[in-house]
Amino acid sequence: MFRKFVDLTTSLKLTIVCLAAGMVLIFAGTLAQVHLGIHEAQQRYFQSWLVWWPAEGNDFRIPIFPGGHLIGAVLLVNLIAAHVKRFRWTWKKFGIHLTHAGLIIMLAGGLFTDLFAVESHMQLGRGDTKNYSEDQRHMELAVIDTSDDDLDQVTAIPESVLKENRIIDHWSLPFRIAVKNFYPNASLKMPTDPEAAGRPIADHGPGAMISVQPLPRTTAQDERDVPAAAIEILPKEGGSLGTWLVSDALGAPQTFSCAARTWMIAMRTARYYKPYSVTLQKFTHEKYAGTEIPKNFASKVTLIDPERNVNRDVLIYMNHPLRYRGETFYQAGFQPDDRATILQVVHNPSFLAPYVACVIVAAGLLWQFGFHLVGFARQKRSATA
């Protein structure tokens, strides 16, 4: 049994099957982008272990095809196992060993990037200071305790938890949150609006005067969904505090009192807090003469990290990012009229893997071809002599 398993994992047939499955997955995922959008298709097809049907089913779903993570992991195991089984140390095959090692590092790096890399953005106006970045593709319900004048305690509930429509009981809150309705995308309008087709789903706060109409998920790359949810606040001691509408479209947070403390609730883009802060000092946007085509745009920021006694100015511009504490800040864009700069923040623990892999593969190929070239030259000289 063990021998059969070893033969399977080291088989060239398994490699071919994985490559063929990868081609089918790429084809299906590319077609799915038309209806799902780029990001949703990536998550369902390429950044998953299995492709499920139906995709949004809650009670019954079946896997219909391996996802990108599973295919990549099997290929990685297959390559490592085949190399270990057939490994024979000779200088003649040293280049092949190096090339295989580079490919293994490349595959492992790609898998780790998909699993652990996090991309977000930091938007800064001149003089603004932030110690967090935001992920526009994910939302969270922020429950904020504002009783302390010096410090706000924030409890963030991810959008994925709200989708389950269940009662949320967190140790940091003196109340429970019952999710009564959740809409991944919705339109909010006043009931008097002629285009209002929904109805209010809340009885407290501004949401009691707003109708909610569910909408299909957006697939345009330059648009994003506007989630909305109806949540009921249930104190652990006492009766209900009513049902509240939370949505990013509402703007300002809503306030209520519970357990002799003041709380705010708001649906917002997911935030990733940092142990340091970034302040925008100046944003420069240069254009080609006589056109509106950007020539160069750069952000001069001040990086402040009290824990490490860091206080320095950094210039971030195209192909010259800021790397600090395992995160990389790229100059990604800007707001119209140059009101604010947009920095892309990438946390990728395996960002060096592609560079290391390329160097090792190149060294392996040079060694292999060079070794055979030298051998061929020696044989030719011997034949001539």
Coordinates of C-alpha atoms in Angstrom, one line a residue:
M1 CA 0.0 0.0 0.0
F2 CA 2.8 2.4 0.9
R3 CA 4.7 1.5 -2.3
K4 CA 1.6 2.3 -4.4
F5 CA 1.2 5.7 -2.6
V6 CA 4.9 6.5 -3.3
D7 CA 4.5 5.5 -6.9
L8 CA 1.4 7.7 -7.2
T9 CA 3.0 10.8 -5.7
T10 CA 6.1 10.4 -7.8
S11 CA 4.3 9.6 -11.0
L12 CA 4.7 11.7 -14.2
K13 CA 1.0 10.9 -14.9
L14 CA 0.0 12.8 -11.8
T15 CA 2.0 15.8 -13.0
I16 CA 0.2 15.7 -16.4
V17 CA -3.2 15.3 -14.7
C18 CA -2.5 18.4 -12.4
L19 CA -1.3 20.5 -15.4
A20 CA -4.4 19.5 -17.4
A21 CA -6.7 20.3 -14.4
G22 CA -4.9 23.6 -14.0
M23 CA -5.6 24.5 -17.7
V24 CA -9.3 23.6 -17.3
L25 CA -9.5 25.6 -14.1
I26 CA -7.9 28.7 -15.7
F27 CA -10.4 28.4 -18.6
A28 CA -13.4 28.1 -16.4
G29 CA -12.3 30.8 -14.0
T30 CA -11.6 33.2 -16.9
L31 CA -15.2 32.6 -18.2
A32 CA -16.6 33.1 -14.7
Q33 CA -15.1 36.6 -14.5
V34 CA -17.8 37.8 -16.9
H35 CA -20.5 37.1 -14.3
L36 CA -18.7 37.2 -11.0
G37 CA -16.0 39.8 -11.5
I38 CA -12.3 39.4 -11.2
H39 CA -12.0 39.2 -7.4
E40 CA -14.9 36.9 -6.8
A41 CA -13.7 34.5 -9.6
Q42 CA -10.2 34.5 -8.1
Q43 CA -11.6 33.5 -4.7
R44 CA -13.9 30.8 -5.9
Y45 CA -11.6 29.2 -8.5
F46 CA -7.9 30.1 -7.9
Q47 CA -7.7 31.0 -4.2
S48 CA -9.6 28.0 -2.9
W49 CA -9.0 24.3 -2.2
L50 CA -12.2 23.1 -3.9
V51 CA -14.7 24.6 -6.4
W52 CA -18.2 24.2 -4.9
W53 CA -21.6 24.0 -6.4
P54 CA -23.8 25.9 -5.8
A55 CA -21.3 28.6 -4.7
E56 CA -23.7 30.4 -2.3
G57 CA -25.5 27.3 -0.9
N58 CA -25.7 27.3 2.9
D59 CA -27.2 23.8 3.6
F60 CA -26.0 21.6 0.8
R61 CA -23.0 22.0 -1.4
I62 CA -20.8 19.5 -3.3
P63 CA -17.3 19.9 -4.6
I64 CA -17.1 19.7 -8.4
F65 CA -13.5 20.4 -9.1
P66 CA -10.1 21.0 -7.4
G67 CA -9.3 24.6 -6.7
G68 CA -6.1 26.4 -7.4
H69 CA -4.6 25.8 -3.9
L70 CA -5.2 22.1 -4.1
I71 CA -3.7 21.7 -7.6
G72 CA -0.7 23.8 -6.7
A73 CA -0.2 21.8 -3.5
V74 CA -0.4 18.4 -5.3
L75 CA 2.1 19.7 -7.9
L76 CA 4.4 20.8 -5.2
V77 CA 4.3 17.4 -3.4
N78 CA 4.6 15.6 -6.7
L79 CA 7.7 17.5 -7.6
I80 CA 9.4 17.1 -4.2
A81 CA 8.6 13.4 -4.0
A82 CA 9.8 12.7 -7.6
H83 CA 13.0 14.6 -7.0
V84 CA 13.7 12.8 -3.7
K85 CA 13.0 9.3 -5.2
R86 CA 15.2 9.8 -8.2
F87 CA 17.9 11.9 -6.5
R88 CA 21.4 10.7 -7.4
W89 CA 24.3 12.9 -6.4
T90 CA 26.7 13.6 -9.4
W91 CA 28.3 16.8 -10.6
K92 CA 26.8 16.0 -14.0
K93 CA 23.3 16.3 -12.6
F94 CA 24.0 19.1 -10.1
G95 CA 22.4 21.7 -12.5
I96 CA 19.2 19.6 -12.7
H97 CA 19.1 19.4 -8.9
L98 CA 19.4 23.2 -8.7
T99 CA 16.7 23.7 -11.3
H100 CA 14.3 21.4 -9.5
A101 CA 15.1 23.2 -6.2
G102 CA 14.3 26.6 -7.8
L103 CA 10.9 25.3 -9.1
I104 CA 10.0 23.9 -5.7
I105 CA 10.7 27.2 -4.1
M106 CA 8.7 29.0 -6.8
L107 CA 5.7 26.7 -6.3
A108 CA 5.9 26.9 -2.5
G109 CA 6.2 30.7 -2.6
G110 CA 3.2 31.0 -4.9
L111 CA 1.1 28.8 -2.6
F112 CA 2.2 30.7 0.5
T113 CA 1.5 34.1 -1.2
D114 CA -2.1 33.0 -2.0
L115 CA -2.6 31.7 1.6
F116 CA -1.0 34.4 3.7
A117 CA -0.5 37.6 1.6
V118 CA -2.8 40.5 2.5
E119 CA -3.4 43.6 0.2
S120 CA -5.0 46.8 1.4
H121 CA -4.9 50.5 0.8
M122 CA -4.1 53.6 2.8
Q123 CA -5.7 56.9 1.6
L124 CA -4.1 60.0 2.9
G125 CA -4.9 63.7 2.4
R126 CA -2.1 66.3 3.1
G127 CA -1.4 66.3 6.8
D128 CA -3.5 63.2 7.5
T129 CA -2.1 60.6 9.9
K130 CA -3.2 56.9 9.9
N131 CA -2.1 53.8 11.7
Y132 CA -4.3 51.4 9.7
S133 CA -4.9 50.4 6.1
E134 CA -8.3 49.4 4.6
D135 CA -9.4 46.5 2.5
Q136 CA -12.0 47.7 0.0
R137 CA -13.1 44.1 -0.8
H138 CA -14.1 43.1 2.7
M139 CA -16.4 44.8 5.2
E140 CA -16.7 44.5 9.0
L141 CA -19.2 45.6 11.6
A142 CA -17.3 47.9 14.1
V143 CA -18.7 48.1 17.6
I144 CA -16.9 50.9 19.4
D145 CA -16.9 51.7 23.1
T146 CA -16.4 55.5 23.3
S147 CA -16.8 55.8 27.1
D148 CA -13.1 56.4 27.6
D149 CA -12.0 59.9 26.6
D150 CA -8.5 58.8 25.7
L151 CA -9.0 55.4 24.0
D152 CA -11.7 53.8 22.0
Q153 CA -12.1 50.0 22.3
V154 CA -13.1 48.5 19.0
T155 CA -14.6 45.1 18.4
A156 CA -14.6 44.2 14.7
I157 CA -17.0 41.5 13.4
P158 CA -16.1 40.3 9.9
E159 CA -18.6 40.3 7.0
S160 CA -18.3 36.5 6.8
V161 CA -19.7 36.2 10.3
L162 CA -22.6 38.5 9.5
K163 CA -23.5 36.4 6.4
E164 CA -24.4 33.5 8.7
N165 CA -27.4 35.3 10.1
R166 CA -26.8 34.1 13.7
I167 CA -26.5 35.6 17.2
I168 CA -23.0 36.9 18.0
D169 CA -21.9 36.8 21.6
H170 CA -18.5 38.3 22.1
W171 CA -16.7 38.4 25.5
S172 CA -15.9 42.1 25.1
L173 CA -19.5 43.2 24.7
P174 CA -22.2 43.5 27.4
F175 CA -24.8 42.6 24.7
R176 CA -25.4 40.1 22.0
I177 CA -26.0 41.0 18.3
A178 CA -28.7 39.1 16.4
V179 CA -28.2 39.3 12.6
K180 CA -31.8 39.3 11.3
N181 CA -31.0 40.2 7.6
F182 CA -27.9 40.5 5.6
Y183 CA -27.6 41.7 2.0
P184 CA -24.2 41.4 0.2
N185 CA -25.3 44.3 -2.0
A186 CA -28.2 46.7 -1.5
S187 CA -29.6 50.0 -2.5
L188 CA -30.6 52.4 0.4
K189 CA -33.3 55.1 -0.4
M190 CA -35.8 57.1 1.5
P191 CA -39.4 55.7 1.3
T192 CA -40.6 58.9 -0.4
D193 CA -38.1 58.4 -3.2
P194 CA -39.9 57.3 -6.4
E195 CA -37.2 54.7 -7.1
A196 CA -37.6 53.1 -3.6
A197 CA -38.7 49.5 -4.1
G198 CA -37.8 48.0 -0.7
R199 CA -39.0 48.7 2.8
P200 CA -37.3 49.7 6.1
I201 CA -35.8 46.7 7.9
A202 CA -35.0 48.6 11.1
D203 CA -37.0 50.3 13.9
H204 CA -34.2 52.4 15.6
G205 CA -31.8 55.0 14.4
P206 CA -31.7 56.6 10.9
G207 CA -32.3 53.2 9.3
A208 CA -35.9 53.2 10.5
M209 CA -36.6 55.8 7.8
I210 CA -34.6 54.1 5.0
S211 CA -35.9 51.4 2.6
V212 CA -33.5 48.6 1.6
Q213 CA -33.6 47.0 -1.8
P214 CA -31.4 43.9 -2.4
L215 CA -29.2 44.1 -5.5
P216 CA -27.1 41.5 -7.3
R217 CA -23.4 41.4 -6.7
T218 CA -21.5 43.9 -8.9
T219 CA -19.0 42.5 -11.4
A220 CA -17.4 45.8 -12.6
Q221 CA -13.8 46.2 -11.5
D222 CA -14.3 49.9 -10.7
E223 CA -17.4 49.3 -8.6
R224 CA -17.9 47.6 -5.2
D225 CA -20.8 46.2 -3.3
V226 CA -22.6 48.1 -0.6
P227 CA -23.5 45.5 2.1
A228 CA -26.4 46.2 4.5
A229 CA -27.6 44.3 7.5
A230 CA -30.4 44.5 10.1
I231 CA -29.0 43.7 13.6
E232 CA -30.9 43.5 16.9
I233 CA -29.1 44.6 20.1
L234 CA -29.8 42.2 22.9
P235 CA -28.4 43.2 26.3
K236 CA -27.3 40.3 28.4
E237 CA -29.3 41.8 31.2
G238 CA -32.5 43.4 30.1
G239 CA -34.8 43.6 27.0
S240 CA -34.0 44.4 23.4
L241 CA -32.6 47.8 22.3
G242 CA -34.3 47.5 18.9
T243 CA -33.2 46.6 15.4
W244 CA -30.7 48.8 13.7
L245 CA -29.7 49.2 10.0
V246 CA -25.9 49.1 9.4
S247 CA -24.4 49.9 6.1
D248 CA -21.4 51.6 4.6
A249 CA -23.8 53.9 2.7
L250 CA -25.1 55.5 5.9
G251 CA -21.9 57.3 6.6
A252 CA -21.8 58.4 10.2
P253 CA -21.8 55.8 13.0
Q254 CA -24.9 55.3 15.1
T255 CA -24.9 55.7 18.9
F256 CA -26.7 54.0 21.7
S257 CA -26.2 53.3 25.4
C258 CA -25.8 50.0 27.2
A259 CA -24.4 48.9 30.6
A260 CA -23.8 52.6 31.5
R261 CA -21.5 53.0 28.5
T262 CA -21.8 54.7 25.1
W263 CA -21.4 52.6 22.0
M264 CA -21.2 53.3 18.3
I265 CA -21.9 50.8 15.5
A266 CA -20.9 51.2 11.9
M267 CA -20.4 49.0 8.8
R268 CA -17.1 49.9 7.3
T269 CA -14.3 48.5 5.1
A270 CA -12.0 46.1 7.0
R271 CA -9.1 47.7 8.8
Y272 CA -5.6 46.4 9.6
Y273 CA -4.1 48.3 12.4
K274 CA -0.3 48.8 12.7
P275 CA 2.1 49.6 15.5
Y276 CA 3.3 52.7 13.7
S277 CA 1.7 55.6 11.9
V278 CA 2.1 57.3 8.5
T279 CA 1.6 61.0 7.9
L280 CA 1.4 62.5 4.4
Q281 CA 3.6 65.7 4.1
K282 CA 3.4 66.3 0.4
F283 CA 1.9 64.7 -2.8
T284 CA 3.4 65.5 -6.2
H285 CA 1.7 64.7 -9.4
E286 CA 3.6 65.5 -12.6
K287 CA 2.1 65.3 -16.1
Y288 CA 3.5 65.2 -19.6
A289 CA 3.4 68.7 -21.1
G290 CA 0.1 69.5 -22.9
T291 CA -1.6 66.3 -21.7
E292 CA -3.4 64.8 -18.7
I293 CA -1.2 61.6 -18.9
P294 CA 0.6 61.1 -15.5
K295 CA 4.3 61.3 -15.8
N296 CA 5.2 60.7 -12.2
F297 CA 3.4 60.9 -8.8
A298 CA 5.1 60.6 -5.5
S299 CA 4.2 60.9 -1.8
K300 CA 6.5 62.3 0.9
V301 CA 5.4 60.7 4.2
T302 CA 6.7 60.7 7.8
L303 CA 7.0 57.2 9.4
I304 CA 6.7 57.2 13.2
D305 CA 7.2 54.1 15.2
P306 CA 7.4 54.8 19.0
E307 CA 8.3 51.1 19.8
R308 CA 11.5 51.3 17.7
N309 CA 12.2 55.0 18.1
V310 CA 11.7 55.6 14.4
N311 CA 10.8 59.1 13.1
R312 CA 11.9 59.7 9.5
D313 CA 10.7 61.1 6.2
V314 CA 10.4 58.7 3.2
L315 CA 9.6 59.4 -0.5
I316 CA 7.4 56.8 -2.1
Y317 CA 7.1 56.8 -5.9
M318 CA 6.8 54.5 -8.8
N319 CA 9.1 51.4 -8.4
H320 CA 10.5 52.8 -5.2
P321 CA 8.2 51.5 -2.4
L322 CA 8.6 51.8 1.4
R323 CA 9.4 48.5 3.1
Y324 CA 8.9 48.4 6.9
R325 CA 8.0 45.6 9.4
G326 CA 7.2 43.1 6.7
E327 CA 4.9 45.4 4.8
T328 CA 5.5 47.2 1.5
F329 CA 3.9 50.6 0.6
Y330 CA 3.5 51.2 -3.1
Q331 CA 2.4 54.4 -4.8
A332 CA -0.8 53.1 -6.3
G333 CA -2.9 56.2 -7.3
F334 CA -4.5 59.4 -6.2
Q335 CA -7.9 61.1 -5.8
P336 CA -9.2 63.5 -8.5
D337 CA -7.8 67.0 -8.2
D338 CA -4.9 65.5 -6.2
R339 CA -6.8 65.8 -3.0
A340 CA -5.3 62.6 -1.6
T341 CA -2.8 59.9 -2.3
I342 CA -3.5 56.2 -2.4
L343 CA -0.9 53.8 -1.1
Q344 CA -1.1 50.1 -1.7
V345 CA -0.1 48.2 1.4
V346 CA 1.1 44.6 0.8
H347 CA 2.0 42.1 3.5
N348 CA 3.6 39.1 1.8
P349 CA 5.8 36.9 4.0
S350 CA 7.1 35.0 1.0
F351 CA 7.9 38.0 -1.3
L352 CA 11.5 36.9 -1.7
A353 CA 10.6 33.4 -3.0
P354 CA 10.3 34.4 -6.7
Y355 CA 13.6 36.2 -6.7
V356 CA 15.5 33.4 -4.9
A357 CA 13.8 30.8 -7.2
C358 CA 14.8 32.6 -10.4
V359 CA 18.4 32.9 -9.3
I360 CA 18.6 29.2 -8.4
V361 CA 16.9 28.1 -11.6
A362 CA 19.3 30.4 -13.7
A363 CA 22.3 29.0 -11.8
G364 CA 21.1 25.4 -12.4
L365 CA 20.6 26.0 -16.1
L366 CA 24.0 27.7 -16.5
W367 CA 25.7 24.9 -14.7
Q368 CA 23.9 22.2 -16.7
F369 CA 24.5 23.7 -20.1
G370 CA 28.1 24.8 -19.1
F371 CA 29.0 21.3 -17.9
H372 CA 27.8 19.7 -21.1
L373 CA 29.5 22.4 -23.2
V374 CA 32.8 21.8 -21.5
G375 CA 32.4 18.1 -22.0
F376 CA 31.6 18.5 -25.7
A377 CA 34.6 20.8 -26.2
R378 CA 36.9 18.3 -24.6
Q379 CA 35.6 15.5 -26.8
K380 CA 36.0 17.6 -29.9
R381 CA 39.6 18.5 -28.9
S382 CA 40.4 14.8 -28.3
A383 CA 38.9 13.8 -31.6
T384 CA 40.9 16.5 -33.4
A385 CA 44.1 15.4 -31.7

